[in-house]
XYZ file of C-alpha atoms in Angstrom:
786
model
C 145.133 94.844 172.188
C 144.793 98.200 173.909
C 145.062 101.359 171.765
C 145.597 104.859 173.157
C 143.731 107.454 171.163
C 145.068 110.542 172.964
C 147.790 112.812 171.761
C 151.050 110.906 171.359
C 154.024 111.959 173.413
C 156.488 111.332 170.525
C 154.380 112.671 167.687
C 156.614 115.864 167.621
C 160.400 115.429 168.013
C 161.714 118.127 170.368
C 164.726 120.231 169.396
C 166.621 119.022 172.534
C 166.185 116.071 174.861
C 164.367 116.515 178.105
C 166.268 117.426 181.201
C 165.506 114.028 182.809
C 167.003 112.271 179.808
C 170.082 114.397 179.994
C 170.410 113.771 183.721
C 170.018 109.999 183.307
C 172.381 109.940 180.341
C 175.039 111.607 182.398
C 174.876 108.721 184.884
C 175.144 105.969 182.234
C 178.368 104.988 180.590
C 177.750 102.201 178.065
C 174.259 102.394 176.437
C 171.969 105.231 175.561
C 169.027 106.075 177.798
C 166.665 107.057 174.996
C 166.361 107.653 171.297
C 167.771 111.151 171.542
C 171.292 110.315 172.590
C 173.995 108.928 170.357
C 175.697 105.806 171.429
C 178.966 106.238 173.195
C 182.110 106.103 171.012
C 185.014 104.148 172.344
C 188.363 103.425 170.626
C 187.912 99.656 171.052
C 184.494 99.553 169.389
C 185.324 101.746 166.418
C 185.893 99.951 163.158
C 188.975 100.954 161.194
C 188.536 101.215 157.511
C 190.704 102.624 154.670
C 189.264 105.957 153.489
C 187.618 105.737 150.106
C 189.004 107.996 147.393
C 186.132 109.459 145.451
C 186.402 111.782 142.446
C 185.192 114.659 144.528
C 187.818 114.169 147.223
C 190.528 113.680 144.654
C 189.626 116.949 142.957
C 189.453 118.750 146.274
C 192.989 117.920 147.268
C 194.770 117.797 143.939
C 193.177 120.719 142.035
C 195.256 123.953 141.735
C 193.806 126.959 143.505
C 193.736 128.967 140.274
C 191.395 126.483 138.611
C 188.913 126.213 141.422
C 185.395 127.630 140.854
C 185.711 130.179 143.656
C 188.745 131.847 142.066
C 192.104 132.596 143.604
C 191.925 132.548 147.348
C 193.920 134.788 149.576
C 197.172 133.195 150.788
C 199.328 134.272 153.662
C 202.803 135.560 152.747
C 205.703 133.649 154.139
C 207.685 136.191 156.153
C 208.505 137.190 159.678
C 205.588 138.401 161.794
C 207.444 139.560 164.896
C 206.459 142.834 166.525
C 209.650 144.584 165.456
C 209.053 143.546 161.864
C 205.426 144.530 161.651
C 206.108 147.932 163.248
C 208.654 148.710 160.484
C 206.335 147.660 157.708
C 205.629 150.409 155.173
C 202.122 151.877 155.412
C 199.643 151.051 152.676
C 196.897 153.316 151.396
C 194.307 151.086 153.211
C 196.053 151.510 156.584
C 196.183 155.247 156.272
C 192.458 155.514 155.568
C 191.355 152.840 158.102
C 190.177 153.281 161.739
C 192.832 153.522 164.411
C 191.373 150.558 166.283
C 192.069 148.241 163.344
C 195.814 148.534 163.939
C 195.514 147.433 167.591
C 197.469 144.252 168.216
C 194.616 142.744 170.175
C 191.837 143.542 167.710
C 193.469 141.740 164.814
C 196.115 139.069 164.402
C 199.532 139.803 162.904
C 198.738 137.816 159.785
C 195.675 139.905 159.162
C 197.610 143.082 159.580
C 200.205 141.813 157.171
C 197.669 140.950 154.506
C 195.432 144.027 154.717
C 197.822 146.694 156.019
C 196.344 146.549 159.571
C 192.636 145.952 158.848
C 190.904 142.779 160.007
C 188.187 140.908 158.236
C 185.354 142.318 160.267
C 186.421 145.883 159.493
C 187.284 145.307 155.815
C 184.383 146.025 153.447
C 183.237 143.723 150.735
C 184.793 145.762 147.948
C 188.200 145.714 149.570
C 188.114 141.964 150.070
C 187.184 141.412 146.389
C 190.141 143.555 145.316
C 192.457 141.651 147.646
C 191.339 138.319 146.246
C 192.281 139.399 142.738
C 195.938 139.912 143.670
C 198.127 138.058 146.109
C 200.053 141.023 147.476
C 200.581 144.739 147.297
C 203.001 145.968 144.657
C 205.686 148.039 146.318
C 205.483 150.662 143.560
C 201.903 151.534 144.638
C 202.912 152.286 148.201
C 203.645 155.967 148.454
C 205.936 157.475 151.065
C 204.380 159.016 154.129
C 203.660 162.656 153.884
C 204.917 165.218 156.324
C 202.016 167.371 157.459
C 202.273 170.526 159.545
C 199.245 171.584 161.552
C 198.686 175.114 162.672
C 195.357 175.363 164.630
C 192.850 173.324 166.631
C 189.098 174.236 166.936
C 187.126 173.928 170.131
C 185.014 171.048 168.960
C 188.099 168.989 168.526
C 188.908 169.264 172.215
C 185.522 167.787 173.098
C 186.053 164.917 170.650
C 189.510 164.408 172.064
C 188.006 163.889 175.561
C 185.640 161.251 174.055
C 188.563 159.473 172.432
C 190.494 159.652 175.699
C 187.738 157.780 177.478
C 187.620 155.192 174.685
C 191.303 154.726 174.936
C 191.111 154.275 178.694
C 188.582 151.503 178.139
C 191.245 149.628 176.175
C 193.725 149.801 179.109
C 193.163 146.130 180.036
C 193.909 145.109 176.468
C 196.952 147.319 175.910
C 199.348 146.253 178.559
C 201.795 149.081 178.286
C 201.477 152.285 176.256
C 204.154 154.908 175.994
C 202.585 158.324 175.295
C 204.809 160.579 173.302
C 204.589 164.145 174.597
C 205.424 167.225 172.641
C 206.198 170.764 173.926
C 203.314 173.133 173.820
C 200.125 174.100 175.654
C 198.196 171.100 174.345
C 199.523 167.549 174.205
C 198.496 165.018 171.610
C 195.622 162.674 172.366
C 193.934 161.054 169.411
C 197.100 161.076 167.300
C 198.660 158.853 169.879
C 196.529 156.024 168.408
C 198.948 156.061 165.485
C 202.112 157.410 167.145
C 202.245 155.357 170.376
C 205.004 152.970 171.071
C 203.488 149.659 172.222
C 205.541 147.775 174.773
C 203.445 144.678 175.063
C 203.493 140.924 175.212
C 202.641 139.216 172.002
C 201.012 135.822 171.576
C 204.397 134.130 171.303
C 205.742 135.597 174.574
C 207.761 138.641 175.531
C 210.308 139.847 173.084
C 213.718 141.150 173.934
C 214.206 144.632 175.399
C 215.926 145.655 172.203
C 212.950 144.614 170.038
C 210.463 146.348 172.313
C 212.459 149.536 172.384
C 212.289 150.028 168.599
C 209.753 152.719 167.840
C 207.341 152.381 164.958
C 207.535 155.116 162.417
C 204.354 157.227 162.417
C 202.629 157.694 159.103
C 201.876 161.346 159.875
C 204.440 163.502 161.642
C 202.593 165.958 163.875
C 204.391 168.598 165.838
C 203.684 171.932 167.410
C 207.142 173.479 167.303
C 205.673 176.974 166.849
C 203.509 176.600 170.009
C 200.257 175.677 168.182
C 197.936 172.872 168.971
C 197.693 169.799 166.775
C 194.627 168.567 164.928
C 193.859 164.912 165.442
C 193.766 162.743 162.345
C 190.166 161.669 163.059
C 188.771 165.125 163.217
C 191.022 166.808 160.673
C 188.817 166.053 157.705
C 185.702 167.265 159.493
C 186.709 170.323 161.458
C 189.901 171.845 160.078
C 190.249 170.954 156.361
C 192.155 174.157 155.634
C 194.714 173.941 158.419
C 196.849 171.045 157.123
C 199.916 172.133 155.154
C 201.754 169.429 153.253
C 205.517 170.007 153.083
C 206.609 169.824 149.430
C 209.616 167.749 148.534
C 209.645 165.773 151.775
C 211.907 162.752 151.223
C 213.542 160.491 153.900
C 217.318 160.337 153.823
C 218.539 157.071 152.212
C 220.759 154.706 154.205
C 224.430 154.951 153.201
C 227.007 152.279 153.882
C 230.069 153.222 155.859
C 232.598 152.177 153.160
C 230.763 154.399 150.690
C 231.649 157.494 152.708
C 234.944 158.068 150.800
C 238.642 157.365 150.892
C 239.016 157.986 154.603
C 236.387 155.349 155.501
C 238.078 152.857 153.155
C 241.369 153.414 154.919
C 239.716 152.844 158.289
C 238.128 149.605 156.991
C 241.567 148.472 155.834
C 243.087 149.249 159.249
C 240.380 147.188 160.917
C 240.970 144.271 158.588
C 237.701 144.510 156.748
C 239.385 144.676 153.342
C 240.116 140.939 153.462
C 236.447 140.111 152.827
C 235.441 138.907 149.398
C 232.979 141.799 148.851
C 235.635 144.430 149.723
C 238.702 143.122 147.925
C 239.224 146.526 146.272
C 239.689 148.266 149.625
C 243.110 146.610 150.045
C 244.561 149.506 148.131
C 241.816 152.130 148.006
C 241.930 154.920 145.479
C 242.326 158.458 146.639
C 242.012 161.659 144.580
C 242.775 161.128 140.845
C 244.251 164.616 140.755
C 247.369 163.125 142.351
C 248.326 161.775 138.931
C 247.472 164.780 136.800
C 247.924 167.940 138.876
C 251.778 168.073 138.589
C 251.967 168.615 134.796
C 253.280 171.977 133.600
C 255.090 173.507 130.613
C 257.584 176.372 130.409
C 258.047 178.865 127.612
C 261.239 177.124 126.592
C 259.346 173.772 126.126
C 257.574 175.017 123.029
C 258.562 174.873 119.352
C 256.947 177.015 116.683
C 256.680 175.317 113.294
C 257.970 177.790 110.798
C 257.924 176.949 107.154
C 261.136 175.615 105.566
C 259.991 176.542 102.088
C 258.477 179.939 101.961
C 257.489 182.492 104.623
C 255.049 182.028 107.458
C 254.294 179.092 109.661
C 252.974 175.659 109.008
C 250.453 173.536 110.908
C 251.662 170.334 112.632
C 249.290 167.505 111.670
C 250.730 164.372 113.312
C 253.029 163.226 116.141
C 254.670 159.971 117.160
C 257.379 159.170 119.750
C 260.231 156.672 119.827
C 259.937 153.688 122.134
C 263.481 153.878 123.493
C 264.764 157.406 122.786
C 263.701 160.923 123.840
C 262.628 161.881 120.277
C 259.203 162.757 118.883
C 258.563 163.054 115.173
C 256.402 165.863 113.861
C 254.626 165.769 110.479
C 253.651 169.189 109.121
C 251.557 170.635 106.400
C 254.377 170.955 103.913
C 255.457 167.303 104.029
C 258.431 167.701 106.361
C 259.263 165.409 109.266
C 260.873 167.158 112.282
C 262.585 165.373 115.119
C 261.643 167.032 118.348
C 263.978 166.478 121.353
C 262.011 165.849 124.567
C 265.076 166.101 126.873
C 264.577 168.582 129.671
C 266.799 171.542 128.726
C 265.800 173.773 131.654
C 265.317 177.454 130.918
C 267.738 177.571 128.017
C 266.220 179.064 124.865
C 267.835 176.557 122.551
C 265.680 175.112 119.738
C 264.225 171.666 120.406
C 264.233 170.697 116.743
C 267.588 170.053 115.078
C 266.725 167.606 112.256
C 264.111 167.842 109.545
C 263.499 165.476 106.598
C 261.664 166.204 103.386
C 259.311 163.181 102.878
C 256.263 164.411 100.879
C 254.967 167.411 98.975
C 251.677 167.389 100.833
C 250.436 167.301 104.439
C 251.566 164.305 106.531
C 248.386 163.033 108.137
C 249.896 160.244 110.381
C 253.234 158.899 111.562
C 254.288 155.619 113.200
C 257.594 154.229 114.556
C 258.514 150.575 114.380
C 259.211 148.625 117.529
C 262.993 149.051 117.199
C 262.707 152.761 116.331
C 264.722 152.312 113.117
C 261.814 152.813 110.728
C 259.348 155.659 110.502
C 256.212 155.271 108.391
C 254.275 158.254 107.003
C 250.744 158.607 105.631
C 250.305 161.595 103.340
C 247.460 163.403 101.699
C 248.943 162.711 98.202
C 247.557 159.119 98.421
C 250.972 157.606 99.152
C 252.922 156.483 102.149
C 256.610 156.129 102.790
C 258.956 154.267 105.222
C 261.947 156.299 106.319
C 265.243 154.855 107.580
C 265.761 156.914 110.777
C 269.561 156.529 111.224
C 270.318 157.702 107.641
C 267.228 159.950 107.389
C 266.388 158.712 103.885
C 263.388 157.131 102.209
C 263.688 153.374 101.894
C 260.264 152.162 100.812
C 257.343 153.769 98.997
C 253.750 152.643 99.643
C 251.999 153.682 96.412
C 249.414 152.249 94.065
C 247.089 150.887 96.652
C 244.907 153.870 97.478
C 242.816 156.187 95.328
C 242.196 158.788 98.002
C 244.187 160.656 100.608
C 245.531 158.547 103.452
C 244.328 159.014 106.975
C 246.106 156.429 109.186
C 249.149 154.162 109.215
C 250.281 151.597 111.838
C 252.927 148.920 112.207
C 251.872 145.432 113.173
C 253.071 144.060 116.508
C 254.779 140.746 117.075
C 257.273 138.888 114.859
C 256.835 141.120 111.827
C 259.407 143.507 113.267
C 258.467 146.503 111.079
C 257.798 144.561 107.942
C 253.943 144.538 108.051
C 251.813 147.591 108.385
C 248.285 148.797 107.527
C 247.012 152.051 105.945
C 243.526 153.567 105.567
C 242.155 156.317 103.415
C 239.094 158.542 103.043
C 237.232 156.180 100.661
C 236.873 153.389 103.270
C 239.733 151.231 102.010
C 242.208 149.464 104.270
C 245.472 148.094 102.806
C 247.777 145.571 104.429
C 251.397 145.732 103.311
C 254.129 143.128 103.859
C 257.673 144.065 102.872
C 258.698 140.405 103.022
C 256.540 139.744 99.899
C 258.542 142.380 97.931
C 262.070 142.085 96.460
C 263.843 144.037 99.233
C 267.680 144.191 99.230
C 269.502 143.060 102.298
C 270.935 146.525 103.130
C 267.698 148.375 102.401
C 267.306 149.210 106.105
C 269.661 149.927 108.905
C 269.818 147.064 111.426
C 271.393 146.282 114.775
C 274.295 143.881 114.596
C 276.388 142.033 117.099
C 276.960 143.821 120.426
C 274.325 146.476 119.524
C 276.416 147.731 116.656
C 274.382 149.710 114.124
C 274.711 148.634 110.503
C 273.535 151.561 108.372
C 271.549 151.399 105.168
C 273.117 151.819 101.769
C 272.041 155.364 100.843
C 272.826 154.775 97.186
C 269.830 152.492 96.819
C 266.626 153.775 95.296
C 263.354 153.423 97.272
C 261.645 150.201 96.509
C 257.902 149.813 95.869
C 256.058 147.590 98.318
C 253.097 145.361 97.473
C 249.826 144.837 99.262
C 248.793 141.371 100.517
C 245.206 142.164 101.436
C 242.687 144.864 100.619
C 239.436 145.645 102.500
C 237.194 147.805 100.403
C 234.210 149.724 101.798
C 235.162 148.683 105.305
C 232.812 151.369 106.673
C 229.760 152.809 104.942
C 227.347 155.574 105.565
C 223.613 155.297 104.872
C 221.716 158.546 104.270
C 218.156 158.619 102.897
C 218.441 155.090 101.479
C 221.759 155.788 99.731
C 224.948 154.033 100.809
C 228.304 155.747 100.506
C 231.757 154.829 101.661
C 233.011 156.535 104.863
C 236.512 157.679 105.778
C 238.389 155.299 108.066
C 239.696 157.701 110.754
C 241.281 155.159 113.151
C 242.999 151.793 112.962
C 244.582 149.768 115.797
C 246.475 146.423 115.775
C 245.934 144.054 118.700
C 249.046 142.967 120.698
C 251.371 140.029 120.170
C 249.601 136.725 119.947
C 246.596 138.358 118.242
C 248.568 140.619 115.933
C 246.627 139.396 112.913
C 243.507 141.154 114.267
C 242.885 144.782 113.240
C 240.393 147.259 114.698
C 238.956 150.070 112.584
C 236.585 152.967 113.056
C 235.143 155.660 110.787
C 233.487 158.997 110.632
C 230.089 157.431 109.807
C 229.089 156.094 113.283
C 230.521 154.908 116.560
C 230.707 151.311 115.475
C 234.152 149.606 115.785
C 234.885 146.643 113.533
C 237.271 143.720 114.058
C 239.042 142.250 111.013
C 241.173 139.134 110.525
C 243.756 140.351 108.026
C 244.689 136.795 107.132
C 241.330 136.189 105.543
C 241.069 137.336 101.915
C 237.647 137.901 100.482
C 236.701 135.726 97.501
C 235.950 137.519 94.251
C 232.369 136.290 94.154
C 231.709 137.971 97.567
C 230.641 141.532 97.132
C 230.478 142.973 100.654
C 233.294 142.813 103.232
C 232.390 140.903 106.353
C 234.278 141.583 109.612
C 234.800 139.132 112.465
C 232.635 141.290 114.723
C 231.361 144.815 115.144
C 230.479 146.610 118.349
C 227.139 148.177 119.164
C 226.780 151.931 119.021
C 225.892 153.765 122.232
C 222.161 153.892 122.946
C 222.239 157.701 122.831
C 223.090 157.602 119.127
C 219.756 156.206 118.038
C 218.608 159.459 116.443
C 221.925 160.861 115.262
C 225.222 159.181 114.405
C 228.561 160.377 115.730
C 231.825 159.214 114.230
C 235.015 158.171 115.977
C 238.131 160.248 115.532
C 240.823 158.154 117.264
C 241.414 154.951 119.218
C 244.047 153.850 121.828
C 244.686 150.448 123.408
C 245.523 150.088 127.103
C 248.769 148.545 128.315
C 247.280 145.174 129.057
C 245.039 145.343 125.995
C 241.960 144.879 128.155
C 240.409 148.258 127.350
C 239.996 150.082 124.082
C 239.376 153.833 124.311
C 237.690 155.634 121.439
C 237.243 159.392 121.004
C 233.769 160.134 119.690
C 232.403 163.277 118.013
C 229.792 163.668 120.805
C 232.637 164.822 123.034
C 232.889 161.554 124.947
C 235.702 159.013 125.300
C 234.137 155.542 125.348
C 235.837 152.507 126.911
C 235.326 149.085 125.377
C 236.245 145.666 126.641
C 238.460 143.837 124.146
C 237.388 140.501 125.624
C 233.841 141.248 124.612
C 234.381 142.287 121.012
C 232.885 138.881 120.285
C 230.021 137.711 122.520
C 229.634 134.094 123.491
C 232.197 131.495 122.478
C 234.934 133.477 120.695
C 237.861 131.222 119.651
C 238.950 133.953 117.217
C 240.097 136.082 120.146
C 242.432 133.474 121.512
C 246.174 133.819 121.108
C 247.523 132.213 117.922
C 244.025 131.258 116.825
C 243.443 129.512 113.511
C 242.061 131.433 110.570
C 238.255 131.360 110.428
C 235.683 132.644 108.068
C 234.263 135.902 109.449
C 230.544 135.968 110.280
C 229.974 139.553 111.351
C 229.019 138.746 114.904
C 227.732 141.337 117.317
C 230.009 142.625 120.045
C 229.397 144.492 123.245
C 228.951 148.234 123.341
C 230.958 150.680 125.475
C 231.250 149.942 129.216
C 231.620 153.561 130.406
C 232.696 156.920 129.189
C 234.798 159.945 130.146
C 233.680 163.558 129.866
C 235.027 166.968 130.821
C 233.756 170.494 130.626
C 236.725 171.590 128.593
C 236.794 168.563 126.273
C 235.036 169.087 122.871
C 235.710 167.172 119.665
C 234.456 169.371 116.871
C 236.682 167.965 114.118
C 238.168 164.600 113.145
C 241.656 165.882 113.741
C 241.235 165.557 117.550
C 243.238 162.520 118.545
C 244.172 160.648 121.722
C 247.257 158.908 123.119
C 247.780 156.634 126.114
C 250.797 156.590 128.421
C 251.611 152.934 129.229
C 251.718 152.015 132.897
C 255.335 150.964 132.694
C 256.440 154.381 131.378
C 258.432 156.351 134.056
C 257.039 154.018 136.661
C 253.765 155.890 136.755
C 250.155 154.807 136.251
C 248.337 154.724 132.949
C 246.969 158.061 131.659
C 244.890 158.946 128.631
C 245.546 162.256 126.907
C 242.925 163.701 124.588
C 242.945 166.809 122.473
C 240.126 169.386 122.537
C 238.617 172.099 120.473
C 238.728 174.342 123.603
C 242.492 175.005 123.117
C 243.677 172.529 125.737
C 244.587 168.870 126.298
C 242.702 166.834 128.865
C 244.214 164.028 131.001
C 242.013 161.113 132.151
C 243.255 158.547 134.692
C 242.283 155.113 133.428
C 242.756 153.301 136.757
C 239.277 151.840 137.374
C 239.708 152.044 141.157
C 238.802 155.727 140.838
C 235.761 154.879 138.792
C 234.651 152.117 141.180
C 235.166 154.363 144.234
C 233.067 157.170 142.654
C 230.301 154.789 141.690
C 230.123 153.227 145.209
C 230.098 156.681 146.797
C 226.854 157.466 144.957
C 225.321 153.962 145.190
C 222.857 155.040 147.939
C 221.163 157.489 145.511
C 218.148 156.023 143.879
C 218.144 155.983 140.012
C 215.059 158.207 139.858
C 216.743 160.783 142.055
C 219.909 161.021 139.969
C 220.525 163.538 137.258
C 218.649 162.859 134.025
C 221.532 163.833 131.763
C 225.025 162.727 131.036
C 226.717 165.856 132.300
C 227.777 166.016 135.864
C 230.444 168.582 136.715
C 233.748 167.456 138.120
C 234.909 168.607 141.517
C 238.480 168.609 140.335
C 238.546 171.651 138.068
C 238.731 175.270 139.123
C 237.038 176.433 135.947
C 233.802 174.665 136.813
C 231.423 176.889 138.853
C 229.267 174.039 140.093
C 232.115 171.823 141.055
C 231.378 171.682 144.737
C 227.719 170.726 144.458
C 227.669 168.067 141.743
C 228.602 164.378 142.013
C 231.629 162.744 140.454
C 229.699 160.132 138.435
C 226.149 159.690 137.285
C 223.821 157.701 135.128
C 220.786 159.110 133.328
C 217.402 158.576 134.743
C 215.658 155.415 133.743
C 213.301 156.043 130.897
C 214.667 159.453 130.082
C 215.607 158.409 126.573
C 219.349 158.799 127.110
C 222.037 156.224 127.280
C 222.494 154.099 130.399
C 226.318 154.162 130.114
C 227.943 155.535 133.297
C 229.926 158.720 132.625
C 232.863 159.686 134.798
C 234.423 163.096 135.156
C 237.893 162.734 136.686
C 239.916 164.603 134.021
C 242.296 167.483 134.309
C 242.750 170.129 131.641
C 246.164 171.476 130.673
C 245.402 175.182 130.138
C 247.207 178.193 128.745
C 249.586 176.104 126.622
C 247.775 176.594 123.308
C 245.482 179.233 121.844
C 243.707 177.089 119.240
C 242.397 173.580 118.837
C 244.725 170.884 120.201
C 244.648 168.110 117.570
C 247.255 165.446 118.159
C 249.531 164.312 120.964
C 252.095 161.644 121.815
C 253.756 160.298 125.020
C 257.525 160.062 125.124
C 259.337 157.011 126.492
C 260.065 158.782 129.788
C 256.474 159.951 130.457
C 256.452 163.456 128.945
C 253.521 164.601 126.898
C 253.969 166.382 123.573
C 250.923 168.220 122.106
C 250.415 169.960 118.755
C 247.835 172.655 117.997
C 246.557 174.743 115.087
C 248.409 177.683 116.589
C 251.636 176.269 114.919
C 253.082 175.313 118.315
C 254.324 171.937 119.564
C 254.675 171.879 123.346
C 256.199 169.494 125.828
C 254.634 168.852 129.280
C 256.502 167.314 132.220
C 255.771 166.607 135.822
C 256.839 168.719 138.730
C 254.362 169.341 141.606
C 256.165 172.425 142.923
C 256.514 174.182 139.576
C 252.855 173.457 138.664
C 251.679 174.785 142.086
C 253.778 177.922 141.663
C 252.330 178.687 138.206
C 248.765 178.256 139.538
C 249.358 180.599 142.468
C 251.825 183.251 141.195
C 249.283 185.218 139.243
C 249.791 187.345 136.123
C 252.045 189.942 137.709
C 255.772 189.494 136.958
C 255.411 187.670 133.589
C 256.212 184.174 134.941
C 253.083 182.809 133.258
C 254.096 184.129 129.822
C 254.035 181.277 127.241
C 253.586 178.701 130.084
C 250.930 176.197 130.868
C 249.798 174.137 133.870
C 247.250 171.580 135.033
C 243.936 173.177 136.003
C 242.708 171.847 139.371
C 240.559 173.257 142.146
C 241.991 175.688 144.669
C 241.732 173.200 147.522
C 244.388 171.042 145.946
C 247.171 173.544 146.605
C 246.105 174.252 150.204
C 248.700 172.938 152.669
C 247.665 170.178 155.082
C 248.519 172.237 158.147
C 246.076 174.946 157.092
């Protein structure tokens, strides 16, 4: 055997095969030419086997990303990456501080620009990548709006740097297919700033976009201009050469986008003419709401429409405390301080000086705090300060029933129940928090105790020889409202009660001077003796603005369809509640003809919105409200409220006006709105800031106030009274009767021409003496042709 002792050719394996081996291998097709080449792989010779599932492979494909050792990896957002979309993307702080070449469409892919605000991986430092891996996306709250910067000078060294940048940008000409250079007037055009302000008309990786997409300019992050004829500093050299020449414009804010149908009543009419009101989202534009002053601006009062309450026993005048109107006759009852009931005739008597009160009835020896007519206008109930109540027979003007023995404090409210009771059931409340329910059918009442309507509307009068009978109570609610002060609990005065309409007439609403909470009671449920505290069916939430101080409720009024409940609060706001949400969740107790249930004291919804006016102030619990039903005189529903500013205020309750005012300001961001409740109305001539303030607003988020929207669409009836307007009532034909502490009861009627004349005639001539009118802005009386 022959052995070769020289250096072996294969003792050291080369890093690559020899050239001869490569050349011979290229000529062979089936077998390798040497040990350096891998055998050829063909489809026919490859063995097919099922892949083995090892624990490592299983954990690699079925382990969540959050539990992997490397931490949360960066994931691409699922969104559109077209050129028109990426150009409109808001600028992040990283993109504003990065190099201009990073935002080039060739230097980085669209996905990288989306993730890092325009910076690619090779330009992104280690610290930025670590921060990006900790969060999946940029929160929109951290992205600040672009600043508007004004430049005033350019040094000489910037011009040399601009020429260098110009040559660098020329070198990218083959990569940027088309560049539109924006030129500005002035001696020096922009050069380096074009890196951020150019409009790129280019072909993307997916092909050419449409002409419309390519023509959309990208919003520059820094607005540079030389309107004054000065040169512009480039963003690259600004921080180095001219740090003191940049002036940031304070308060710069882009204008928000506003929808067309939010422009006002005219745009809504145009949408209706074009047929856009048939869409589901614009169903309210079928009959758009115009100016709410159209319903309130025509009210006025003459000097002959007033009645001064002079005392019937003794000299001087007497204060009217209560008002109520008949449902079918032009008569309004007045309860005064001396216990008399006066019947005020609301028929329009023109300019004749005849007295409007012809009948008065002596009912009590103390002040009559409240009055109420039955549904047939044949019975009149009174609540007096002497702790008693009475029911008068109106045709005979005599006392038929006495409500005594149920209260130990002065009465505040009285109300007849709706439905089948027909004037036999009523409720009273007093200052000690007690509510009494009376039913005349449970008392021995003679047949001819009251006047009734017979066959063919023939009136059958009461027997006046009968003595007044004493009624009995069927249910008593003690301590219905309580006040807690410094750990002590005291009873609170019940200042307002309201029955629900027919079908739910067994439900009673009550409010007090303690707070703005409204309680719902089922008068059929009688509390057991072993139960100490009274439990209502439900109670509403107080407004969020009452967290630090409680404000009581002075009066309540129910809308015509019983869908809204309006409550006058001592914080000079009228709150609107939804009667369908007095009980939240499943509420079988609110159904018509519901069975009697044990009350649980459930929580109801708070107010939906509120009304305010600059001339509406409720400084006492004598300030009341009254609502004109929508069926009255064929007009819309109106809410009249008294005021401590010697006037009455009318609020339209049609929610089309509220919705239109809210939509008109929907484009304003919440943080840009007023931080308080008060926003002046543009409908009152007595408001100085009427032309510059919005119609509706909500407080700024986090300002500590309530989030309830407040609307100001009211109209004040001025010059009719000289002191606090306390109570009011609507007649059956749509006239308003108001009473004040100036001893005057006044009637208001509608006439657009007469109201316009009183607003424009002036003080000369004496035509305004003892008259009143609706206070609206001067533009309302301007003729259309002017």
